[in-house]
CSV table of C-alpha atoms in Angstrom, one decimal:
chain,number,residue,atom,x,y,z
A,1,MET,CA,46.1,-144.0,-175.5
A,2,ARG,CA,42.8,-144.3,-177.4
A,3,ALA,CA,40.9,-144.2,-174.2
A,4,LEU,CA,42.7,-141.1,-173.1
A,5,ALA,CA,42.0,-139.4,-176.4
A,6,LEU,CA,38.4,-140.2,-176.0
A,7,ILE,CA,38.4,-138.8,-172.4
A,8,VAL,CA,40.0,-135.5,-173.7
A,9,ARG,CA,37.4,-135.3,-176.4
A,10,ARG,CA,34.5,-136.0,-174.1
A,11,ASP,CA,35.6,-133.4,-171.5
A,12,LEU,CA,36.2,-130.8,-174.1
A,13,ALA,CA,32.8,-131.4,-175.7
A,14,LEU,CA,31.2,-131.3,-172.3
A,15,SER,CA,32.8,-128.0,-171.3
A,16,PHE,CA,31.6,-126.3,-174.5
A,17,ALA,CA,28.2,-128.0,-174.6
A,18,GLY,CA,27.3,-126.8,-171.1
A,19,GLY,CA,28.3,-123.3,-171.9
A,20,GLY,CA,30.7,-123.6,-169.0
A,21,ALA,CA,33.7,-122.8,-171.2
A,22,MET,CA,32.4,-119.4,-171.8
A,23,MET,CA,32.1,-118.4,-168.2
A,24,PRO,CA,35.8,-117.7,-167.5
A,25,LEU,CA,36.0,-115.7,-170.7
A,26,ILE,CA,33.1,-113.6,-169.9
A,27,PHE,CA,34.5,-113.0,-166.4
A,28,PHE,CA,37.9,-112.1,-167.8
A,29,LEU,CA,36.4,-109.6,-170.2
A,30,LEU,CA,34.1,-108.2,-167.5
A,31,VAL,CA,37.1,-107.5,-165.3
A,32,ALA,CA,38.9,-105.8,-168.2
A,33,THR,CA,35.8,-103.7,-168.7
A,34,LEU,CA,35.3,-102.8,-165.1
A,35,PHE,CA,39.0,-102.1,-164.3
A,36,PRO,CA,39.1,-98.7,-166.1
A,37,PHE,CA,36.0,-97.6,-164.1
A,38,ALA,CA,37.7,-98.4,-160.9
A,39,VAL,CA,41.1,-96.7,-161.5
A,40,GLY,CA,39.9,-93.9,-163.9
A,41,PRO,CA,40.3,-93.4,-167.6
A,42,ASP,CA,44.0,-92.3,-167.4
A,43,ALA,CA,45.4,-94.1,-170.5
A,44,ALA,CA,49.0,-93.9,-169.2
A,45,LEU,CA,48.1,-95.4,-165.8
A,46,LEU,CA,45.9,-98.1,-167.4
A,47,GLY,CA,48.7,-99.0,-169.8
A,48,ARG,CA,51.1,-99.4,-166.9
A,49,VAL,CA,48.9,-101.5,-164.5
A,50,GLY,CA,46.5,-103.1,-167.1
A,51,GLY,CA,48.7,-106.1,-167.8
A,52,GLY,CA,49.0,-107.0,-164.2
A,53,ALA,CA,45.2,-106.6,-163.8
A,54,LEU,CA,44.7,-109.0,-166.7
A,55,TRP,CA,47.0,-111.6,-165.0
A,56,MET,CA,44.9,-111.2,-161.9
A,57,ALA,CA,41.7,-111.7,-163.9
A,58,ALA,CA,43.2,-114.7,-165.7
A,59,LEU,CA,44.0,-116.3,-162.3
A,60,LEU,CA,40.5,-115.7,-160.9
A,61,ALA,CA,39.0,-116.9,-164.2
A,62,ALA,CA,41.0,-120.1,-163.9
A,63,LEU,CA,39.4,-120.6,-160.4
A,64,LEU,CA,35.8,-120.4,-161.7
A,65,PRO,CA,35.4,-123.9,-163.3
A,66,VAL,CA,37.2,-125.7,-160.5
A,67,ASP,CA,34.0,-127.1,-158.9
A,68,ARG,CA,33.0,-128.7,-162.3
A,69,LEU,CA,36.2,-130.4,-163.4
A,70,ILE,CA,36.1,-133.5,-161.2
A,71,GLU,CA,33.1,-133.6,-158.9
A,72,PRO,CA,30.3,-134.3,-161.5
A,73,ASP,CA,32.2,-137.2,-163.0
A,74,ALA,CA,33.0,-138.6,-159.5
A,75,ARG,CA,29.3,-138.3,-158.5
A,76,ALA,CA,28.0,-139.9,-161.8
A,77,GLY,CA,30.3,-142.9,-161.3
A,78,ILE,CA,32.3,-142.1,-164.5
A,79,LEU,CA,35.6,-142.0,-162.7
A,80,ASP,CA,34.8,-145.5,-161.2
A,81,GLN,CA,34.2,-146.8,-164.7
A,82,TYR,CA,37.6,-145.5,-165.8
A,83,VAL,CA,39.3,-147.3,-162.9
A,84,VAL,CA,37.5,-150.6,-163.6
A,85,ARG,CA,38.8,-150.4,-167.1
A,86,GLY,CA,42.3,-150.2,-165.8
A,87,ILE,CA,42.9,-146.6,-166.7
A,88,SER,CA,45.1,-145.1,-164.0
A,89,ASP,CA,44.0,-142.1,-162.0
A,90,GLU,CA,47.1,-140.2,-163.1
A,91,ALA,CA,46.3,-140.8,-166.7
A,92,VAL,CA,42.7,-139.6,-166.2
A,93,ALA,CA,44.0,-136.5,-164.4
A,94,GLY,CA,46.5,-135.8,-167.3
A,95,ALA,CA,43.7,-136.1,-169.8
A,96,LYS,CA,41.5,-133.8,-167.8
A,97,ILE,CA,44.3,-131.2,-167.6
A,98,LEU,CA,44.8,-131.3,-171.4
A,99,ALA,CA,41.1,-131.0,-172.0
A,100,HIS,CA,40.7,-128.2,-169.5
A,101,TRP,CA,43.6,-126.3,-171.0
A,102,LEU,CA,42.3,-126.7,-174.5
A,103,GLY,CA,38.9,-125.3,-173.4
A,104,PHE,CA,40.5,-122.5,-171.3
A,105,GLY,CA,44.0,-121.5,-172.5
A,106,PRO,CA,43.6,-120.6,-176.2
A,107,PRO,CA,40.1,-118.9,-175.7
A,108,LEU,CA,41.6,-116.8,-172.9
A,109,MET,CA,44.5,-115.8,-175.1
A,110,LEU,CA,41.9,-114.7,-177.7
A,111,ALA,CA,39.9,-112.8,-175.2
A,112,ALA,CA,43.1,-111.1,-174.0
A,113,LEU,CA,43.2,-109.1,-177.2
A,114,PRO,CA,40.0,-107.1,-176.8
A,115,ALA,CA,40.8,-106.9,-173.0
A,116,ALA,CA,44.2,-105.4,-173.8
A,117,ALA,CA,42.5,-102.9,-176.1
A,118,LEU,CA,40.1,-101.9,-173.3
A,119,LEU,CA,43.1,-101.2,-171.1
A,120,LYS,CA,45.2,-99.4,-173.6
A,121,LEU,CA,48.1,-101.8,-173.5
A,122,ASP,CA,50.7,-101.1,-176.2
A,123,GLY,CA,51.5,-103.7,-178.9
A,124,ALA,CA,54.8,-104.9,-177.3
A,125,THR,CA,53.1,-105.4,-173.9
A,126,VAL,CA,50.2,-107.3,-175.6
A,127,MET,CA,52.8,-109.6,-177.2
A,128,ARG,CA,54.5,-110.2,-173.9
A,129,LEU,CA,51.1,-110.8,-172.2
A,130,GLU,CA,50.1,-113.4,-174.9
A,131,ALA,CA,53.5,-115.1,-174.6
A,132,GLY,CA,53.0,-115.2,-170.8
A,133,LEU,CA,49.5,-116.6,-171.0
A,134,ALA,CA,50.6,-119.2,-173.5
A,135,LEU,CA,53.3,-120.3,-171.0
A,136,GLY,CA,51.2,-119.8,-167.8
A,137,THR,CA,47.7,-121.2,-168.7
A,138,PRO,CA,48.9,-124.8,-168.9
A,139,GLY,CA,50.2,-124.4,-165.3
A,140,LEU,CA,46.9,-122.8,-164.2
A,141,ALA,CA,44.9,-125.7,-165.9
A,142,ALA,CA,47.1,-128.3,-164.1
A,143,LEU,CA,46.6,-126.5,-160.8
A,144,ALA,CA,42.8,-126.2,-161.4
A,145,VAL,CA,42.4,-130.0,-162.0
A,146,ALA,CA,44.6,-130.9,-159.0
A,147,THR,CA,42.6,-128.6,-156.8
A,148,SER,CA,39.4,-129.9,-158.2
A,149,ALA,CA,40.4,-133.5,-157.4
A,150,LEU,CA,41.5,-132.5,-153.9
A,151,THR,CA,38.2,-130.7,-153.0
A,152,ALA,CA,35.8,-133.0,-154.9
A,153,GLY,CA,32.9,-134.0,-152.7
A,154,LEU,CA,33.6,-131.7,-149.9
A,155,ARG,CA,31.1,-129.2,-148.6
A,156,GLY,CA,31.9,-125.7,-149.5
A,157,ALA,CA,34.3,-127.0,-152.1
A,158,GLY,CA,34.2,-123.8,-154.1
A,159,ALA,CA,35.5,-121.5,-151.3
A,160,LEU,CA,38.0,-124.1,-150.2
A,161,ALA,CA,39.3,-124.4,-153.8
A,162,GLY,CA,40.2,-120.8,-153.8
A,163,LEU,CA,42.1,-121.1,-150.6
A,164,VAL,CA,44.0,-124.2,-151.9
A,165,MET,CA,44.7,-122.9,-155.4
A,166,LEU,CA,45.5,-119.2,-155.2
A,167,PRO,CA,48.6,-119.5,-152.9
A,168,LEU,CA,50.0,-122.2,-155.2
A,169,ALA,CA,49.4,-119.9,-158.2
A,170,VAL,CA,51.5,-117.1,-156.8
A,171,PRO,CA,54.6,-118.0,-158.8
A,172,LEU,CA,52.6,-118.0,-162.0
A,173,LEU,CA,51.2,-114.6,-161.1
A,174,ILE,CA,54.6,-113.1,-160.1
A,175,PHE,CA,56.5,-114.3,-163.2
A,176,GLY,CA,53.6,-113.7,-165.5
A,177,ALA,CA,53.2,-110.1,-164.4
A,178,GLY,CA,57.0,-109.7,-164.2
A,179,GLY,CA,57.2,-110.9,-167.8
A,180,LEU,CA,55.2,-107.8,-168.9
A,181,GLY,CA,58.1,-105.5,-168.4
A,182,VAL,CA,60.6,-104.5,-171.1
A,183,GLN,CA,63.2,-106.8,-169.6
A,184,GLY,CA,60.8,-109.6,-168.9
A,185,HIS,CA,62.5,-112.5,-170.7
A,186,GLY,CA,64.0,-113.9,-167.5
A,187,ALA,CA,60.6,-113.8,-165.8
A,188,LEU,CA,59.0,-115.6,-168.8
A,189,LYS,CA,61.6,-118.3,-168.5
A,190,LEU,CA,60.8,-118.7,-164.8
A,191,LEU,CA,57.1,-118.6,-165.7
A,192,ALA,CA,57.7,-121.5,-168.1
A,193,ALA,CA,59.6,-123.4,-165.4
A,194,SER,CA,56.8,-122.9,-162.8
A,195,SER,CA,54.3,-124.0,-165.3
A,196,LEU,CA,56.3,-127.1,-166.2
A,197,LEU,CA,56.7,-128.0,-162.6
A,198,LEU,CA,52.9,-127.7,-162.0
A,199,LEU,CA,52.2,-129.8,-165.1
A,200,ALA,CA,54.6,-132.5,-164.0
A,201,GLY,CA,53.3,-132.7,-160.5
A,202,ALA,CA,49.6,-132.1,-160.9
A,203,PRO,CA,48.6,-135.5,-162.5
A,204,PHE,CA,50.2,-137.3,-159.6
A,205,ALA,CA,48.7,-135.1,-156.9
A,206,ALA,CA,45.3,-135.3,-158.6
A,207,GLY,CA,45.6,-139.0,-159.1
A,208,ALA,CA,46.4,-139.5,-155.4
A,209,ALA,CA,43.5,-137.3,-154.4
A,210,LEU,CA,41.1,-139.3,-156.6
A,211,ARG,CA,42.3,-142.6,-155.1
A,212,ALA,CA,41.9,-141.2,-151.6
A,213,GLY,CA,38.5,-139.8,-152.5
A,214,ARG,CA,37.2,-143.3,-153.4
A,215,ASP,CA,37.5,-144.6,-149.9
B,1,MET,CA,41.0,-166.1,-178.6
B,2,ARG,CA,41.3,-164.5,-175.2
B,3,SER,CA,42.5,-166.4,-172.3
B,4,PRO,CA,39.8,-167.9,-170.0
B,5,ALA,CA,38.2,-165.5,-167.6
B,6,GLY,CA,39.1,-165.8,-164.0
B,7,LEU,CA,38.5,-164.0,-160.7
B,8,SER,CA,39.7,-165.1,-157.4
B,9,PHE,CA,39.9,-163.6,-153.9
B,10,GLU,CA,42.8,-164.8,-151.7
B,11,ALA,CA,42.2,-164.2,-148.0
B,12,ILE,CA,40.6,-160.8,-148.5
B,13,SER,CA,39.7,-158.7,-145.5
B,14,CYS,CA,37.8,-155.5,-145.8
B,15,LEU,CA,38.0,-152.7,-143.2
B,16,ARG,CA,35.7,-149.7,-143.6
B,17,GLY,CA,36.2,-146.9,-141.1
B,18,ASN,CA,37.0,-148.9,-138.0
B,19,ARG,CA,34.7,-151.7,-138.8
B,20,LEU,CA,35.8,-155.1,-140.0
B,21,LEU,CA,33.2,-156.0,-142.6
B,22,PHE,CA,34.6,-159.4,-143.5
B,23,GLU,CA,38.0,-161.2,-143.2
B,24,ASP,CA,39.9,-164.0,-144.7
B,25,LEU,CA,37.4,-164.4,-147.6
B,26,SER,CA,38.6,-166.6,-150.5
B,27,PHE,CA,36.9,-167.9,-153.6
B,28,ALA,CA,37.8,-168.6,-157.1
B,29,LEU,CA,35.6,-168.2,-160.2
B,30,GLY,CA,36.3,-169.7,-163.6
B,31,PRO,CA,34.7,-169.4,-167.0
B,32,GLY,CA,30.9,-169.6,-166.8
B,33,ALA,CA,30.8,-169.2,-163.0
B,34,ALA,CA,28.3,-167.0,-161.2
B,35,LEU,CA,28.5,-165.9,-157.6
B,36,MET,CA,25.6,-164.3,-155.7
B,37,ILE,CA,26.6,-162.3,-152.7
B,38,ARG,CA,23.8,-162.0,-150.1
B,39,GLY,CA,23.7,-160.2,-146.8
B,40,PRO,CA,21.9,-157.5,-144.9
B,41,ASN,CA,22.4,-153.8,-145.6
B,42,GLY,CA,25.8,-152.7,-144.6
B,43,ALA,CA,27.3,-156.2,-144.6
B,44,GLY,CA,29.9,-155.2,-147.2
B,45,LYS,CA,28.3,-156.4,-150.4
B,46,SER,CA,29.1,-153.3,-152.3
B,47,SER,CA,32.6,-153.1,-150.8
B,48,LEU,CA,33.3,-156.6,-151.9
B,49,LEU,CA,32.3,-155.7,-155.5
B,50,ARG,CA,34.4,-152.5,-155.3
B,51,ILE,CA,37.4,-154.6,-154.1
B,52,ALA,CA,36.8,-157.0,-157.0
B,53,GLY,CA,36.8,-154.1,-159.4
B,54,GLY,CA,39.9,-152.5,-158.1
B,55,LEU,CA,38.0,-149.5,-156.8
B,56,LEU,CA,38.8,-150.2,-153.2
B,57,ALA,CA,42.0,-151.6,-151.7
B,58,PRO,CA,41.5,-154.6,-149.4
B,59,ALA,CA,42.9,-154.3,-145.9
B,60,ALA,CA,44.6,-157.7,-146.5
B,61,GLY,CA,44.7,-160.3,-149.2
B,62,ARG,CA,45.0,-160.3,-152.9
B,63,VAL,CA,42.6,-160.2,-155.9
B,64,VAL,CA,43.7,-162.1,-159.0
B,65,ARG,CA,41.9,-161.3,-162.3
B,66,SER,CA,42.1,-162.6,-165.7
B,67,GLY,CA,40.0,-160.7,-168.3
B,68,ASP,CA,38.5,-157.2,-168.5
B,69,MET,CA,35.8,-156.1,-166.2
B,70,ALA,CA,32.4,-154.3,-166.4
B,71,PHE,CA,30.8,-152.7,-163.4
B,72,THR,CA,27.4,-151.3,-162.5
B,73,SER,CA,26.3,-149.6,-159.3
B,74,GLU,CA,23.8,-147.0,-158.2
B,75,ALA,CA,25.4,-144.4,-160.6
B,76,ALA,CA,24.6,-144.9,-164.3
B,77,ALA,CA,27.8,-143.2,-165.4
B,78,LEU,CA,26.2,-141.9,-168.5
B,79,ASP,CA,26.3,-138.3,-169.8
B,80,GLU,CA,22.9,-136.7,-168.9
B,81,ARG,CA,22.6,-134.4,-171.9
B,82,LEU,CA,23.5,-137.0,-174.5
B,83,PRO,CA,21.0,-139.3,-176.3
B,84,LEU,CA,21.2,-142.7,-174.7
B,85,ALA,CA,22.8,-144.4,-177.7
B,86,ASP,CA,25.6,-141.7,-177.8
B,87,ALA,CA,26.2,-141.9,-174.1
B,88,LEU,CA,26.6,-145.7,-174.4
B,89,HIS,CA,28.8,-145.3,-177.5
B,90,PHE,CA,31.4,-143.3,-175.5
B,91,TRP,CA,31.9,-146.3,-173.3
B,92,ALA,CA,31.7,-148.8,-176.2
B,93,ARG,CA,34.5,-146.9,-177.9
B,94,ILE,CA,36.7,-146.9,-174.7
B,95,ASP,CA,36.1,-150.7,-174.6
B,96,GLY,CA,37.0,-151.0,-178.3
B,97,ARG,CA,33.5,-151.8,-179.4
B,98,GLY,CA,31.2,-150.2,-182.0
B,99,ARG,CA,27.7,-149.0,-182.7
B,100,ASN,CA,26.5,-152.5,-183.4
B,101,ASP,CA,27.5,-153.6,-179.9
B,102,VAL,CA,25.6,-150.6,-178.4
B,103,ASP,CA,22.6,-151.6,-180.4
B,104,ARG,CA,22.9,-155.2,-179.2
B,105,GLY,CA,23.1,-154.0,-175.6
B,106,LEU,CA,20.0,-151.7,-176.1
B,107,GLU,CA,18.1,-154.5,-177.7
B,108,ALA,CA,19.0,-157.0,-175.0
B,109,MET,CA,17.6,-154.6,-172.3
B,110,GLY,CA,14.6,-153.6,-174.4
B,111,LEU,CA,15.8,-150.0,-174.8
B,112,GLY,CA,15.8,-150.0,-178.6
B,113,PRO,CA,13.0,-147.5,-178.9
B,114,LEU,CA,14.6,-145.1,-176.4
B,115,ASP,CA,18.0,-144.9,-178.1
B,116,GLN,CA,17.6,-141.2,-179.1
B,117,VAL,CA,16.1,-140.1,-175.7
B,118,PRO,CA,18.5,-137.9,-173.6
B,119,VAL,CA,19.7,-139.8,-170.6
B,120,ARG,CA,18.3,-137.1,-168.2
B,121,MET,CA,14.8,-138.0,-169.3
B,122,LEU,CA,15.1,-141.7,-168.4
B,123,SER,CA,13.4,-143.1,-165.3
B,124,THR,CA,15.2,-144.9,-162.5
B,125,GLY,CA,14.5,-148.3,-163.9
B,126,GLN,CA,15.4,-147.2,-167.4
B,127,ARG,CA,18.7,-145.9,-166.2
B,128,ARG,CA,19.5,-149.1,-164.5
B,129,ARG,CA,18.7,-151.0,-167.7
B,130,ALA,CA,20.9,-148.5,-169.6
B,131,ALA,CA,23.8,-149.3,-167.3
B,132,LEU,CA,23.2,-153.0,-167.9
B,133,ALA,CA,23.2,-152.3,-171.7
B,134,ARG,CA,26.6,-150.7,-171.2
B,135,VAL,CA,27.8,-153.9,-169.6
B,136,ILE,CA,26.4,-156.1,-172.3
B,137,ALA,CA,27.8,-153.8,-175.1
B,138,GLY,CA,31.3,-153.8,-173.5
B,139,LYS,CA,31.7,-157.6,-173.8
B,140,ALA,CA,33.9,-157.7,-170.8
B,141,ALA,CA,34.8,-161.1,-169.4
B,142,ILE,CA,33.9,-160.3,-165.8
B,143,TRP,CA,30.6,-158.7,-164.8
B,144,LEU,CA,30.4,-157.0,-161.4
B,145,LEU,CA,26.8,-156.1,-160.8
B,146,ASP,CA,25.8,-154.2,-157.6
B,147,GLU,CA,22.1,-154.6,-157.0
B,148,PRO,CA,21.3,-154.9,-160.7
B,149,ALA,CA,17.7,-155.8,-160.1
B,150,ASN,CA,16.8,-152.6,-158.2
B,151,GLY,CA,14.1,-150.7,-159.9
B,152,LEU,CA,13.6,-153.3,-162.7
B,153,ASP,CA,10.2,-154.5,-163.7
B,154,THR,CA,9.4,-158.3,-164.3
B,155,ALA,CA,10.1,-158.2,-168.0
B,156,SER,CA,13.4,-156.5,-167.4
B,157,LEU,CA,14.4,-159.0,-164.8
B,158,ASP,CA,13.8,-161.7,-167.4
B,159,ARG,CA,16.0,-159.8,-169.9
B,160,LEU,CA,18.8,-159.5,-167.3
B,161,ALA,CA,18.6,-163.2,-166.5
B,162,ALA,CA,18.8,-164.0,-170.2
B,163,ALA,CA,21.8,-161.7,-170.7
B,164,MET,CA,23.6,-163.2,-167.7
B,165,THR,CA,22.9,-166.7,-169.0
B,166,ALA,CA,24.3,-165.8,-172.5
B,167,HIS,CA,27.3,-164.2,-170.9
B,168,ARG,CA,28.1,-167.3,-168.9
B,169,ALA,CA,27.6,-169.5,-171.9
B,170,GLU,CA,30.3,-167.6,-173.7
B,171,GLY,CA,32.7,-168.3,-170.8
B,172,GLY,CA,32.0,-165.0,-168.8
B,173,ILE,CA,31.9,-164.6,-165.1
B,174,VAL,CA,29.1,-162.9,-163.1
B,175,LEU,CA,29.6,-161.6,-159.6
B,176,ALA,CA,26.4,-160.0,-158.3
B,177,ALA,CA,25.2,-158.6,-155.1
B,178,SER,CA,21.5,-158.6,-154.7
B,179,HIS,CA,18.7,-158.9,-152.2
B,180,GLN,CA,16.4,-160.6,-154.7
B,181,PRO,CA,16.9,-163.7,-156.8
B,182,LEU,CA,18.3,-162.8,-160.2
B,183,GLY,CA,17.3,-165.9,-162.1
B,184,LEU,CA,20.9,-167.1,-162.3
B,185,ASP,CA,21.2,-170.8,-163.2
B,186,ASP,CA,22.7,-172.7,-160.2
B,187,PRO,CA,24.8,-169.8,-158.9
B,188,GLN,CA,27.3,-170.2,-156.1
B,189,GLU,CA,26.2,-168.2,-153.1
B,190,LEU,CA,28.1,-166.3,-150.5
B,191,ALA,CA,26.4,-164.9,-147.4
B,192,LEU,CA,28.2,-162.0,-145.7
């Protein structure tokens, strides 16, 4: 357990120190800024489609750091050192998911506030968006780490990661955006369920990918 | 007191791609033992070490270990942006060691004056010494050293030899793959 806590701390420190943790946020806010330019400054229209646009932005923002979650540690031999110390690949993946979520989920929820203001979302929708992000970002983080483990060391890993990750993120997007409606409680429950499923499966998928990648 | 260190290969075979690198390889190392693995490039020296470390599954056979392991290879596995002492301290804490152990490792490899230098500024040989300092600081029972002498100058080679001697005197095991003599006292040898 102590080793896993240290891994979480290291990964979190690394994501903030490199400035990498800011990239998805800046991207997210940039989309929120650009979206009104693309569809026009009609407040009613923006309020209606803005929430969905923010979910799209969140999904793409989650994709940005995928090439940095596993590959640098694999190349530097750090993952090998974990293995030699008897820390299982699944546990390492779990720690990396937690660290990635901590560096990604809460900051994204904060950034969603100014973004929602830019898109003229009303208060109730913002609350539902925040609830959805709280439920959905852990699933996105799990998916990002699993994808990162699968594509680590491949040429063109960045593009491939998008092809692997985005289809798997469709349930999160559907239920997340569905949860924005007035009667979105059912969708939020399904969002939580999809997120849990990803969280439960991702450490094992990522662990298997890391083991396979060592050969 | 920890149980005596032990590392044994029981009829291990190693298959990489479609090539059989070695088969039916057995040996047993007890406390204080050292085994030098020799062989031309591509003979499977690194694969043997990776099998010993649990990084690679053997095609057949079984590895029996008693005691914790430390491993060094080409990759230093240290955070580039951190000062050397902090990068080593991360691993020391995972191994349940402290700052004083890091200092001991740095001292043993002659890196004391560089402890605040970021890892990315270190030269190849200094990185190699830093990785060895990590091994020393970790106080693991079994040392797996893949080409530990690469890039080391004469003085560092002597330091490495001294560190390995001290490790064996405390009942540790050294399993090393190297082209050049490492200054081990009376090691067992294995040619692949």
